[in-house]
Amino acid sequence: MTAAAPAGLTHEQIGALARAVSRAPSVHNSQPWQLLVRGTEVDLLERRDVELSRHDPRGRDRLLSCGAALTNLELAVRVLGRDCHVELHDDVVATVTIGRPRAASARDFALYRAIGRRRSHRHRFYHGRVPAAVHAALIAAGETTGVRVVAPGRLDRLAQLLGFATRVLREDRGYQRELDLWTAHTHGREAIGDGVPEDALSAEIPPAAGLVRRGTPVPDDVVLAERLAEENLLFLCTDGDTRADHLAAGAALQRVWLTATAKALVGSVLTQPLHLTGFRARLVSELALPGIPQAIFRFGYPAVPAAPSPRLPLGELFPDGPSGGLR
Ligand SMILES: Cc1cc2nc3c(=O)[nH]c(=O)nc-3n(C[C@H](O)[C@H](O)[C@H](O)COP(=O)(O)O)c2cc1C
């Protein structure tokens, strides 16, 4: 007797997967992903039409974003009580095959619940050390084959490099014009559900915690090193620099971020300086990093709350058109 094939997804279950994917972090909140549901297979597609030619000329952050969405998708499938098998591809980003019933672990539930609470927290943190065991749990959540997660030594050198990047990005008119486009339409009648809200980038944001704009103060290297020492930083590094590496780094970043959220921590991610020519190579040599840095995660306990950012309507996740009126 052969066992029955795994059941397809109900409309409600597809909605749960779509909501989880939609809440993933993405470069400039561009949400560069779509879902194609085919019975028990779900393709995660990369929206290559989302172009950030100044911030992300090679589409690296777009793939990191898809990697973060993949982590959310896998968690949502497991929390539905189904087995989940992921295959990475070059054309579609990944195919998630939904298998037979299987109880989700307590950890899956904890990370899934964190999906809706996670947000970019670009503010200063409340003073207070993060316990070593919590720090270690974040590192363990991100480390996987080909991905290393490390805290930087030599904050003086990091401050010098980030100070340099701030000066370059502030003066880069093309870069700033592109950033304006991604912050301009997030409020009022123009709002369509993507982009970075103006108040998520307020003037109180400490240097090297958000996105450098024309008016961002240029930090003094010594002051910046002191500020960095008040934060907790992790670098996500990969062995290589291929599409698969970018996807893996994004998936790892989201596991770290959700683990932090589940442990009452908040944080934000920085990739902006990593796109400057030669910057990653300088970081590797100055900080003796164990691989190519793909993202920097800063975290701590919150001193103030941070607002959630908008999302596109759920129907836009489906290339075939709105899926049964999902919003
Ligand atoms: C690959 C990637 C790169 C990002 N780079 C930056 C960055 O350099 N600076 C920043 O402030 N936020 C950065 N972010 C955070 C996004 O702007 C943020 O996830 C998005 O606006 C959605 O907001 P949320 O995280 O609150 O849901 C990045 C996110 C991802 C996934």
Tab-separated table of C-alpha atoms and ligand atoms in Angstrom:
chain	number	residue	atom	x	y	z
A	1	MET	CA	0.000	0.000	0.000
A	2	THR	CA	1.412	3.400	-0.907
A	3	ALA	CA	0.986	6.375	1.449
A	4	ALA	CA	-1.236	9.203	0.191
A	5	ALA	CA	0.566	12.190	-1.384
A	6	PRO	CA	0.991	15.227	0.920
A	7	ALA	CA	-2.062	17.485	0.815
A	8	GLY	CA	-1.963	20.785	-1.112
A	9	LEU	CA	-2.321	24.097	0.694
A	10	THR	CA	-5.596	25.754	1.619
A	11	HIS	CA	-6.252	29.393	0.852
A	12	GLU	CA	-5.682	30.270	4.541
A	13	GLN	CA	-2.370	28.412	4.592
A	14	ILE	CA	-1.175	30.235	1.452
A	15	GLY	CA	-2.142	33.471	3.195
A	16	ALA	CA	-0.039	32.538	6.237
A	17	LEU	CA	3.005	31.859	4.027
A	18	ALA	CA	2.512	35.116	2.125
A	19	ARG	CA	2.231	37.168	5.343
A	20	ALA	CA	5.436	35.625	6.703
A	21	VAL	CA	7.357	36.355	3.474
A	22	SER	CA	5.986	39.873	3.263
A	23	ARG	CA	7.261	40.813	6.757
A	24	ALA	CA	10.893	39.928	5.915
A	25	PRO	CA	13.404	42.789	5.901
A	26	SER	CA	14.568	43.962	2.486
A	27	VAL	CA	16.942	46.488	1.022
A	28	HIS	CA	15.147	49.888	1.092
A	29	ASN	CA	11.984	47.908	1.904
A	30	SER	CA	11.787	47.056	-1.804
A	31	GLN	CA	10.292	43.585	-1.115
A	32	PRO	CA	11.992	42.062	-4.185
A	33	TRP	CA	10.225	38.694	-4.058
A	34	GLN	CA	7.197	36.847	-5.330
A	35	LEU	CA	5.615	33.461	-4.679
A	36	LEU	CA	4.424	30.886	-7.170
A	37	VAL	CA	2.322	28.186	-5.513
A	38	ARG	CA	2.096	24.895	-7.461
A	39	GLY	CA	0.306	22.287	-5.367
A	40	THR	CA	2.783	21.310	-2.658
A	41	GLU	CA	5.636	23.297	-4.194
A	42	VAL	CA	6.201	26.994	-3.590
A	43	ASP	CA	8.721	28.895	-5.699
A	44	LEU	CA	10.303	31.964	-4.181
A	45	LEU	CA	11.059	34.276	-7.105
A	46	GLU	CA	13.445	37.220	-7.241
A	47	ARG	CA	11.892	40.407	-8.638
A	48	ARG	CA	14.749	41.547	-10.818
A	49	ASP	CA	12.733	44.566	-11.916
A	50	VAL	CA	13.509	46.048	-8.476
A	51	GLU	CA	16.651	47.992	-9.317
A	52	LEU	CA	18.773	50.027	-6.944
A	53	SER	CA	21.569	50.859	-9.330
A	54	ARG	CA	23.387	53.136	-6.848
A	55	HIS	CA	22.884	51.294	-3.555
A	56	ASP	CA	22.970	47.762	-4.916
A	57	PRO	CA	24.505	47.784	-8.415
A	58	ARG	CA	25.003	44.019	-8.543
A	59	GLY	CA	21.736	42.962	-6.921
A	60	ARG	CA	23.558	41.455	-3.947
A	61	ASP	CA	21.241	43.009	-1.372
A	62	ARG	CA	18.246	41.925	-3.439
A	63	LEU	CA	19.344	38.313	-3.020
A	64	LEU	CA	20.152	38.802	0.659
A	65	SER	CA	16.570	40.083	1.008
A	66	CYS	CA	15.231	36.987	-0.778
A	67	GLY	CA	17.328	34.867	1.605
A	68	ALA	CA	15.654	36.564	4.569
A	69	ALA	CA	12.245	35.900	2.982
A	70	LEU	CA	13.210	32.243	2.501
A	71	THR	CA	13.894	31.870	6.233
A	72	ASN	CA	10.413	33.248	6.965
A	73	LEU	CA	8.830	30.971	4.354
A	74	GLU	CA	10.474	27.856	5.804
A	75	LEU	CA	9.397	28.769	9.327
A	76	ALA	CA	5.818	29.378	8.199
A	77	VAL	CA	5.678	25.957	6.479
A	78	ARG	CA	7.015	24.209	9.588
A	79	VAL	CA	4.568	26.021	11.841
A	80	LEU	CA	1.745	24.770	9.605
A	81	GLY	CA	2.862	21.375	10.878
A	82	ARG	CA	4.410	20.230	7.612
A	83	ASP	CA	7.820	18.965	6.634
A	84	CYS	CA	9.766	21.322	4.404
A	85	HIS	CA	12.483	20.704	1.840
A	86	VAL	CA	14.346	23.579	0.190
A	87	GLU	CA	16.149	23.467	-3.137
A	88	LEU	CA	18.085	26.478	-4.422
A	89	HIS	CA	18.031	27.359	-8.119
A	90	ASP	CA	19.555	29.953	-10.400
A	91	ASP	CA	16.353	31.099	-12.101
A	92	VAL	CA	13.787	30.916	-9.325
A	93	VAL	CA	15.574	31.590	-6.051
A	94	ALA	CA	14.326	28.494	-4.297
A	95	THR	CA	11.627	25.876	-4.394
A	96	VAL	CA	10.132	24.904	-1.060
A	97	THR	CA	8.488	21.495	-1.173
A	98	ILE	CA	5.848	21.007	1.472
A	99	GLY	CA	5.922	17.478	2.810
A	100	ARG	CA	4.051	15.259	5.213
A	101	PRO	CA	2.728	16.312	8.608
A	102	ARG	CA	5.472	16.918	11.151
A	103	ALA	CA	5.235	18.826	14.434
A	104	ALA	CA	7.148	22.114	14.510
A	105	SER	CA	9.763	22.532	17.238
A	106	ALA	CA	9.439	25.030	20.102
A	107	ARG	CA	12.253	27.001	18.455
A	108	ASP	CA	10.380	27.148	15.125
A	109	PHE	CA	7.358	28.561	16.958
A	110	ALA	CA	9.463	31.121	18.855
A	111	LEU	CA	11.148	32.368	15.655
A	112	TYR	CA	7.866	32.371	13.725
A	113	ARG	CA	6.213	34.487	16.419
A	114	ALA	CA	9.146	36.914	16.170
A	115	ILE	CA	8.483	37.544	12.435
A	116	GLY	CA	5.735	40.096	13.114
A	117	ARG	CA	7.613	41.790	15.960
A	118	ARG	CA	10.957	42.188	14.155
A	119	ARG	CA	11.628	45.615	12.742
A	120	SER	CA	14.600	47.807	11.916
A	121	HIS	CA	15.538	49.614	15.088
A	122	ARG	CA	17.934	52.341	14.006
A	123	HIS	CA	17.960	54.080	17.394
A	124	ARG	CA	20.453	54.040	20.179
A	125	PHE	CA	20.198	51.094	22.550
A	126	TYR	CA	19.534	51.046	26.253
A	127	HIS	CA	22.839	50.660	28.083
A	128	GLY	CA	23.281	47.148	29.307
A	129	ARG	CA	25.376	44.268	28.266
A	130	VAL	CA	23.883	41.411	26.348
A	131	PRO	CA	24.656	38.202	28.283
A	132	ALA	CA	27.390	36.077	26.718
A	133	ALA	CA	25.016	33.115	26.327
A	134	VAL	CA	22.537	35.255	24.349
A	135	HIS	CA	25.361	36.598	22.190
A	136	ALA	CA	26.488	33.036	21.523
A	137	ALA	CA	22.907	31.980	20.636
A	138	LEU	CA	22.730	34.690	17.974
A	139	ILE	CA	26.015	33.562	16.456
A	140	ALA	CA	24.910	29.923	16.483
A	141	ALA	CA	21.618	30.866	14.784
A	142	GLY	CA	23.487	32.396	11.846
A	143	GLU	CA	26.406	30.031	11.385
A	144	THR	CA	25.928	27.437	8.701
A	145	THR	CA	28.061	25.852	5.986
A	146	GLY	CA	29.806	28.720	4.203
A	147	VAL	CA	28.520	31.458	6.562
A	148	ARG	CA	30.530	32.768	9.512
A	149	VAL	CA	29.183	35.207	12.098
A	150	VAL	CA	31.777	37.202	14.031
A	151	ALA	CA	32.006	40.178	16.358
A	152	PRO	CA	34.601	42.674	15.103
A	153	GLY	CA	37.709	43.485	17.128
A	154	ARG	CA	39.511	46.823	16.431
A	155	LEU	CA	36.531	49.193	16.652
A	156	ASP	CA	38.952	52.097	16.072
A	157	ARG	CA	39.676	50.793	12.569
A	158	LEU	CA	36.030	50.041	11.905
A	159	ALA	CA	35.132	53.604	12.950
A	160	GLN	CA	37.720	55.022	10.540
A	161	LEU	CA	36.299	53.003	7.671
A	162	LEU	CA	32.658	53.807	8.476
A	163	GLY	CA	33.526	57.496	8.876
A	164	PHE	CA	35.152	57.445	5.440
A	165	ALA	CA	32.076	55.725	3.932
A	166	THR	CA	29.768	58.327	5.497
A	167	ARG	CA	31.713	61.163	3.905
A	168	VAL	CA	31.683	59.504	0.476
A	169	LEU	CA	27.977	58.603	0.529
A	170	ARG	CA	26.890	62.031	1.797
A	171	GLU	CA	28.465	63.709	-1.213
A	172	ASP	CA	27.325	61.155	-3.808
A	173	ARG	CA	24.491	62.999	-5.584
A	174	GLY	CA	23.326	60.047	-7.667
A	175	TYR	CA	23.209	57.866	-4.590
A	176	GLN	CA	21.257	60.458	-2.631
A	177	ARG	CA	18.762	60.977	-5.476
A	178	GLU	CA	18.041	57.240	-5.509
A	179	LEU	CA	17.599	57.196	-1.727
A	180	ASP	CA	15.197	60.161	-1.993
A	181	LEU	CA	13.043	58.126	-4.390
A	182	TRP	CA	12.817	55.293	-1.847
A	183	THR	CA	11.863	57.546	1.060
A	184	ALA	CA	9.556	60.017	-0.712
A	185	HIS	CA	6.370	58.033	-1.166
A	186	THR	CA	5.873	56.236	2.137
A	187	HIS	CA	3.216	58.545	3.619
A	188	GLY	CA	-0.174	59.987	2.694
A	189	ARG	CA	-1.940	59.405	-0.596
A	190	GLU	CA	1.293	58.623	-2.430
A	191	ALA	CA	1.931	55.632	-0.136
A	192	ILE	CA	1.996	52.315	-1.968
A	193	GLY	CA	3.484	50.068	0.706
A	194	ASP	CA	7.212	49.992	-0.011
A	195	GLY	CA	10.189	52.262	0.695
A	196	VAL	CA	11.736	53.471	3.937
A	197	PRO	CA	9.515	55.794	5.997
A	198	GLU	CA	11.047	59.194	6.748
A	199	ASP	CA	10.671	58.738	10.515
A	200	ALA	CA	12.608	55.448	10.365
A	201	LEU	CA	15.587	57.618	9.325
A	202	SER	CA	15.146	60.493	11.809
A	203	ALA	CA	17.931	62.919	12.728
A	204	GLU	CA	18.377	61.281	16.174
A	205	ILE	CA	19.735	58.146	14.565
A	206	PRO	CA	23.286	57.555	15.765
A	207	PRO	CA	26.034	57.632	13.120
A	208	ALA	CA	26.517	54.283	11.378
A	209	ALA	CA	23.096	53.011	12.454
A	210	GLY	CA	20.925	53.834	9.463
A	211	LEU	CA	21.263	55.127	5.929
A	212	VAL	CA	23.621	58.032	5.238
A	213	ARG	CA	21.766	61.014	3.770
A	214	ARG	CA	22.896	64.473	2.682
A	215	GLY	CA	22.479	65.895	6.191
A	216	THR	CA	23.893	62.966	8.174
A	217	PRO	CA	26.544	64.352	10.533
A	218	VAL	CA	30.058	63.192	9.674
A	219	PRO	CA	31.203	61.456	12.828
A	220	ASP	CA	34.548	62.094	14.457
A	221	ASP	CA	36.384	58.732	14.312
A	222	VAL	CA	37.076	58.662	18.062
A	223	VAL	CA	33.476	59.500	18.991
A	224	LEU	CA	32.207	56.953	16.487
A	225	ALA	CA	34.450	54.239	17.961
A	226	GLU	CA	32.999	55.043	21.423
A	227	ARG	CA	29.459	54.800	20.062
A	228	LEU	CA	30.206	51.493	18.359
A	229	ALA	CA	31.563	50.172	21.652
A	230	GLU	CA	28.139	50.833	23.244
A	231	GLU	CA	26.505	48.565	20.655
A	232	ASN	CA	26.820	44.895	19.838
A	233	LEU	CA	27.934	44.187	16.281
A	234	LEU	CA	28.042	41.013	14.260
A	235	PHE	CA	29.455	40.611	10.761
A	236	LEU	CA	27.919	37.970	8.505
A	237	CYS	CA	30.696	36.691	6.265
A	238	THR	CA	30.672	34.101	3.503
A	239	ASP	CA	33.387	31.912	1.987
A	240	GLY	CA	32.491	33.004	-1.558
A	241	ASP	CA	30.614	35.822	-3.287
A	242	THR	CA	28.150	33.937	-5.508
A	243	ARG	CA	24.342	34.104	-5.684
A	244	ALA	CA	24.194	31.084	-3.378
A	245	ASP	CA	26.457	32.878	-0.870
A	246	HIS	CA	24.245	35.979	-0.921
A	247	LEU	CA	21.120	33.927	-0.427
A	248	ALA	CA	22.710	31.975	2.428
A	249	ALA	CA	23.905	35.180	4.089
A	250	GLY	CA	20.401	36.708	3.891
A	251	ALA	CA	18.815	33.573	5.327
A	252	ALA	CA	21.400	33.569	8.138
A	253	LEU	CA	20.890	37.276	8.819
A	254	GLN	CA	17.170	36.701	9.309
A	255	ARG	CA	17.739	33.723	11.634
A	256	VAL	CA	20.045	35.911	13.747
A	257	TRP	CA	17.547	38.803	13.696
A	258	LEU	CA	14.568	36.607	14.645
A	259	THR	CA	16.588	34.934	17.406
A	260	ALA	CA	17.452	38.383	18.740
A	261	THR	CA	13.781	39.443	18.569
A	262	ALA	CA	12.675	36.275	20.372
A	263	LYS	CA	15.135	37.189	23.131
A	264	ALA	CA	13.686	40.719	23.539
A	265	LEU	CA	16.564	42.349	21.662
A	266	VAL	CA	16.197	44.820	18.797
A	267	GLY	CA	18.565	45.628	15.967
A	268	SER	CA	19.173	46.926	12.489
A	269	VAL	CA	21.292	45.933	9.542
A	270	LEU	CA	23.901	47.839	7.572
A	271	THR	CA	25.033	47.001	4.093
A	272	GLN	CA	25.240	50.521	2.666
A	273	PRO	CA	29.013	51.009	3.069
A	274	LEU	CA	29.760	47.476	1.849
A	275	HIS	CA	28.889	48.510	-1.714
A	276	LEU	CA	31.650	51.110	-1.988
A	277	THR	CA	34.450	49.917	-4.259
A	278	GLY	CA	37.182	48.165	-2.287
A	279	PHE	CA	35.400	48.643	1.052
A	280	ARG	CA	34.837	44.975	1.850
A	281	ALA	CA	38.464	44.125	1.057
A	282	ARG	CA	39.593	46.858	3.485
A	283	LEU	CA	37.287	45.469	6.169
A	284	VAL	CA	38.644	41.964	5.670
A	285	SER	CA	42.243	43.109	6.049
A	286	GLU	CA	41.777	45.721	8.811
A	287	LEU	CA	39.490	43.555	10.952
A	288	ALA	CA	40.932	40.146	9.996
A	289	LEU	CA	37.458	38.879	9.041
A	290	PRO	CA	37.107	35.140	8.279
A	291	GLY	CA	35.285	35.677	4.967
A	292	ILE	CA	33.620	38.249	2.712
A	293	PRO	CA	31.355	40.548	4.755
A	294	GLN	CA	27.786	40.605	3.391
A	295	ALA	CA	25.972	42.440	6.203
A	296	ILE	CA	26.564	44.018	9.601
A	297	PHE	CA	23.955	43.454	12.314
A	298	ARG	CA	23.857	45.844	15.276
A	299	PHE	CA	21.744	44.950	18.282
A	300	GLY	CA	20.951	45.691	21.894
A	301	TYR	CA	18.031	46.194	24.255
A	302	PRO	CA	15.572	48.904	23.198
A	303	ALA	CA	15.589	52.315	24.860
A	304	VAL	CA	12.670	53.562	22.725
A	305	PRO	CA	10.119	51.761	20.532
A	306	ALA	CA	10.452	51.641	16.723
A	307	ALA	CA	7.452	51.763	14.387
A	308	PRO	CA	6.774	48.989	11.859
A	309	SER	CA	7.366	49.822	8.189
A	310	PRO	CA	4.704	49.437	5.468
A	311	ARG	CA	4.299	46.484	3.127
A	312	LEU	CA	2.849	46.035	-0.361
A	313	PRO	CA	-0.611	44.401	-0.527
A	314	LEU	CA	-0.260	40.615	-0.215
A	315	GLY	CA	-1.840	40.087	-3.639
A	316	GLU	CA	1.277	41.628	-5.225
A	317	LEU	CA	3.294	38.651	-4.061
A	318	PHE	CA	1.712	36.470	-6.693
A	319	PRO	CA	2.936	36.854	-10.306
A	320	ASP	CA	-0.280	35.238	-11.595
A	321	GLY	CA	-2.217	38.154	-10.175
A	322	PRO	CA	-3.914	38.568	-6.823
A	323	SER	CA	-4.372	35.164	-5.223
A	324	GLY	CA	-7.981	34.856	-4.185
A	325	GLY	CA	-8.204	38.398	-2.847
A	326	LEU	CA	-5.283	38.167	-0.371
A	327	ARG	CA	-4.522	41.573	1.119
B	1	LIG	C1	19.953	43.135	2.446
B	1	LIG	C2	19.492	44.273	3.307
B	1	LIG	C3	20.250	45.435	3.363
B	1	LIG	C4	19.871	46.497	4.192
B	1	LIG	N1	20.684	47.596	4.316
B	1	LIG	C5	20.357	48.569	5.200
B	1	LIG	C6	21.259	49.655	5.450
B	1	LIG	O1	22.354	49.732	4.904
B	1	LIG	N2	20.870	50.593	6.348
B	1	LIG	C7	19.659	50.526	6.995
B	1	LIG	O2	19.361	51.399	7.793
B	1	LIG	N3	18.790	49.506	6.778
B	1	LIG	C8	19.124	48.528	5.915
B	1	LIG	N4	18.283	47.467	5.727
B	1	LIG	C9	16.993	47.420	6.437
B	1	LIG	C10	15.827	47.740	5.513
B	1	LIG	O3	15.827	49.114	5.168
B	1	LIG	C11	14.516	47.328	6.217
B	1	LIG	O4	14.522	45.945	6.401
B	1	LIG	C12	13.285	47.730	5.429
B	1	LIG	O5	13.185	49.130	5.351
B	1	LIG	C13	12.011	47.173	6.059
B	1	LIG	O6	11.868	47.636	7.382
B	1	LIG	P1	11.811	46.643	8.626
B	1	LIG	O7	13.154	45.991	8.766
B	1	LIG	O8	11.489	47.541	9.803
B	1	LIG	O9	10.730	45.624	8.384
B	1	LIG	C14	18.658	46.404	4.926
B	1	LIG	C15	17.891	45.222	4.852
B	1	LIG	C16	18.311	44.166	4.065
B	1	LIG	C17	17.516	42.894	4.037
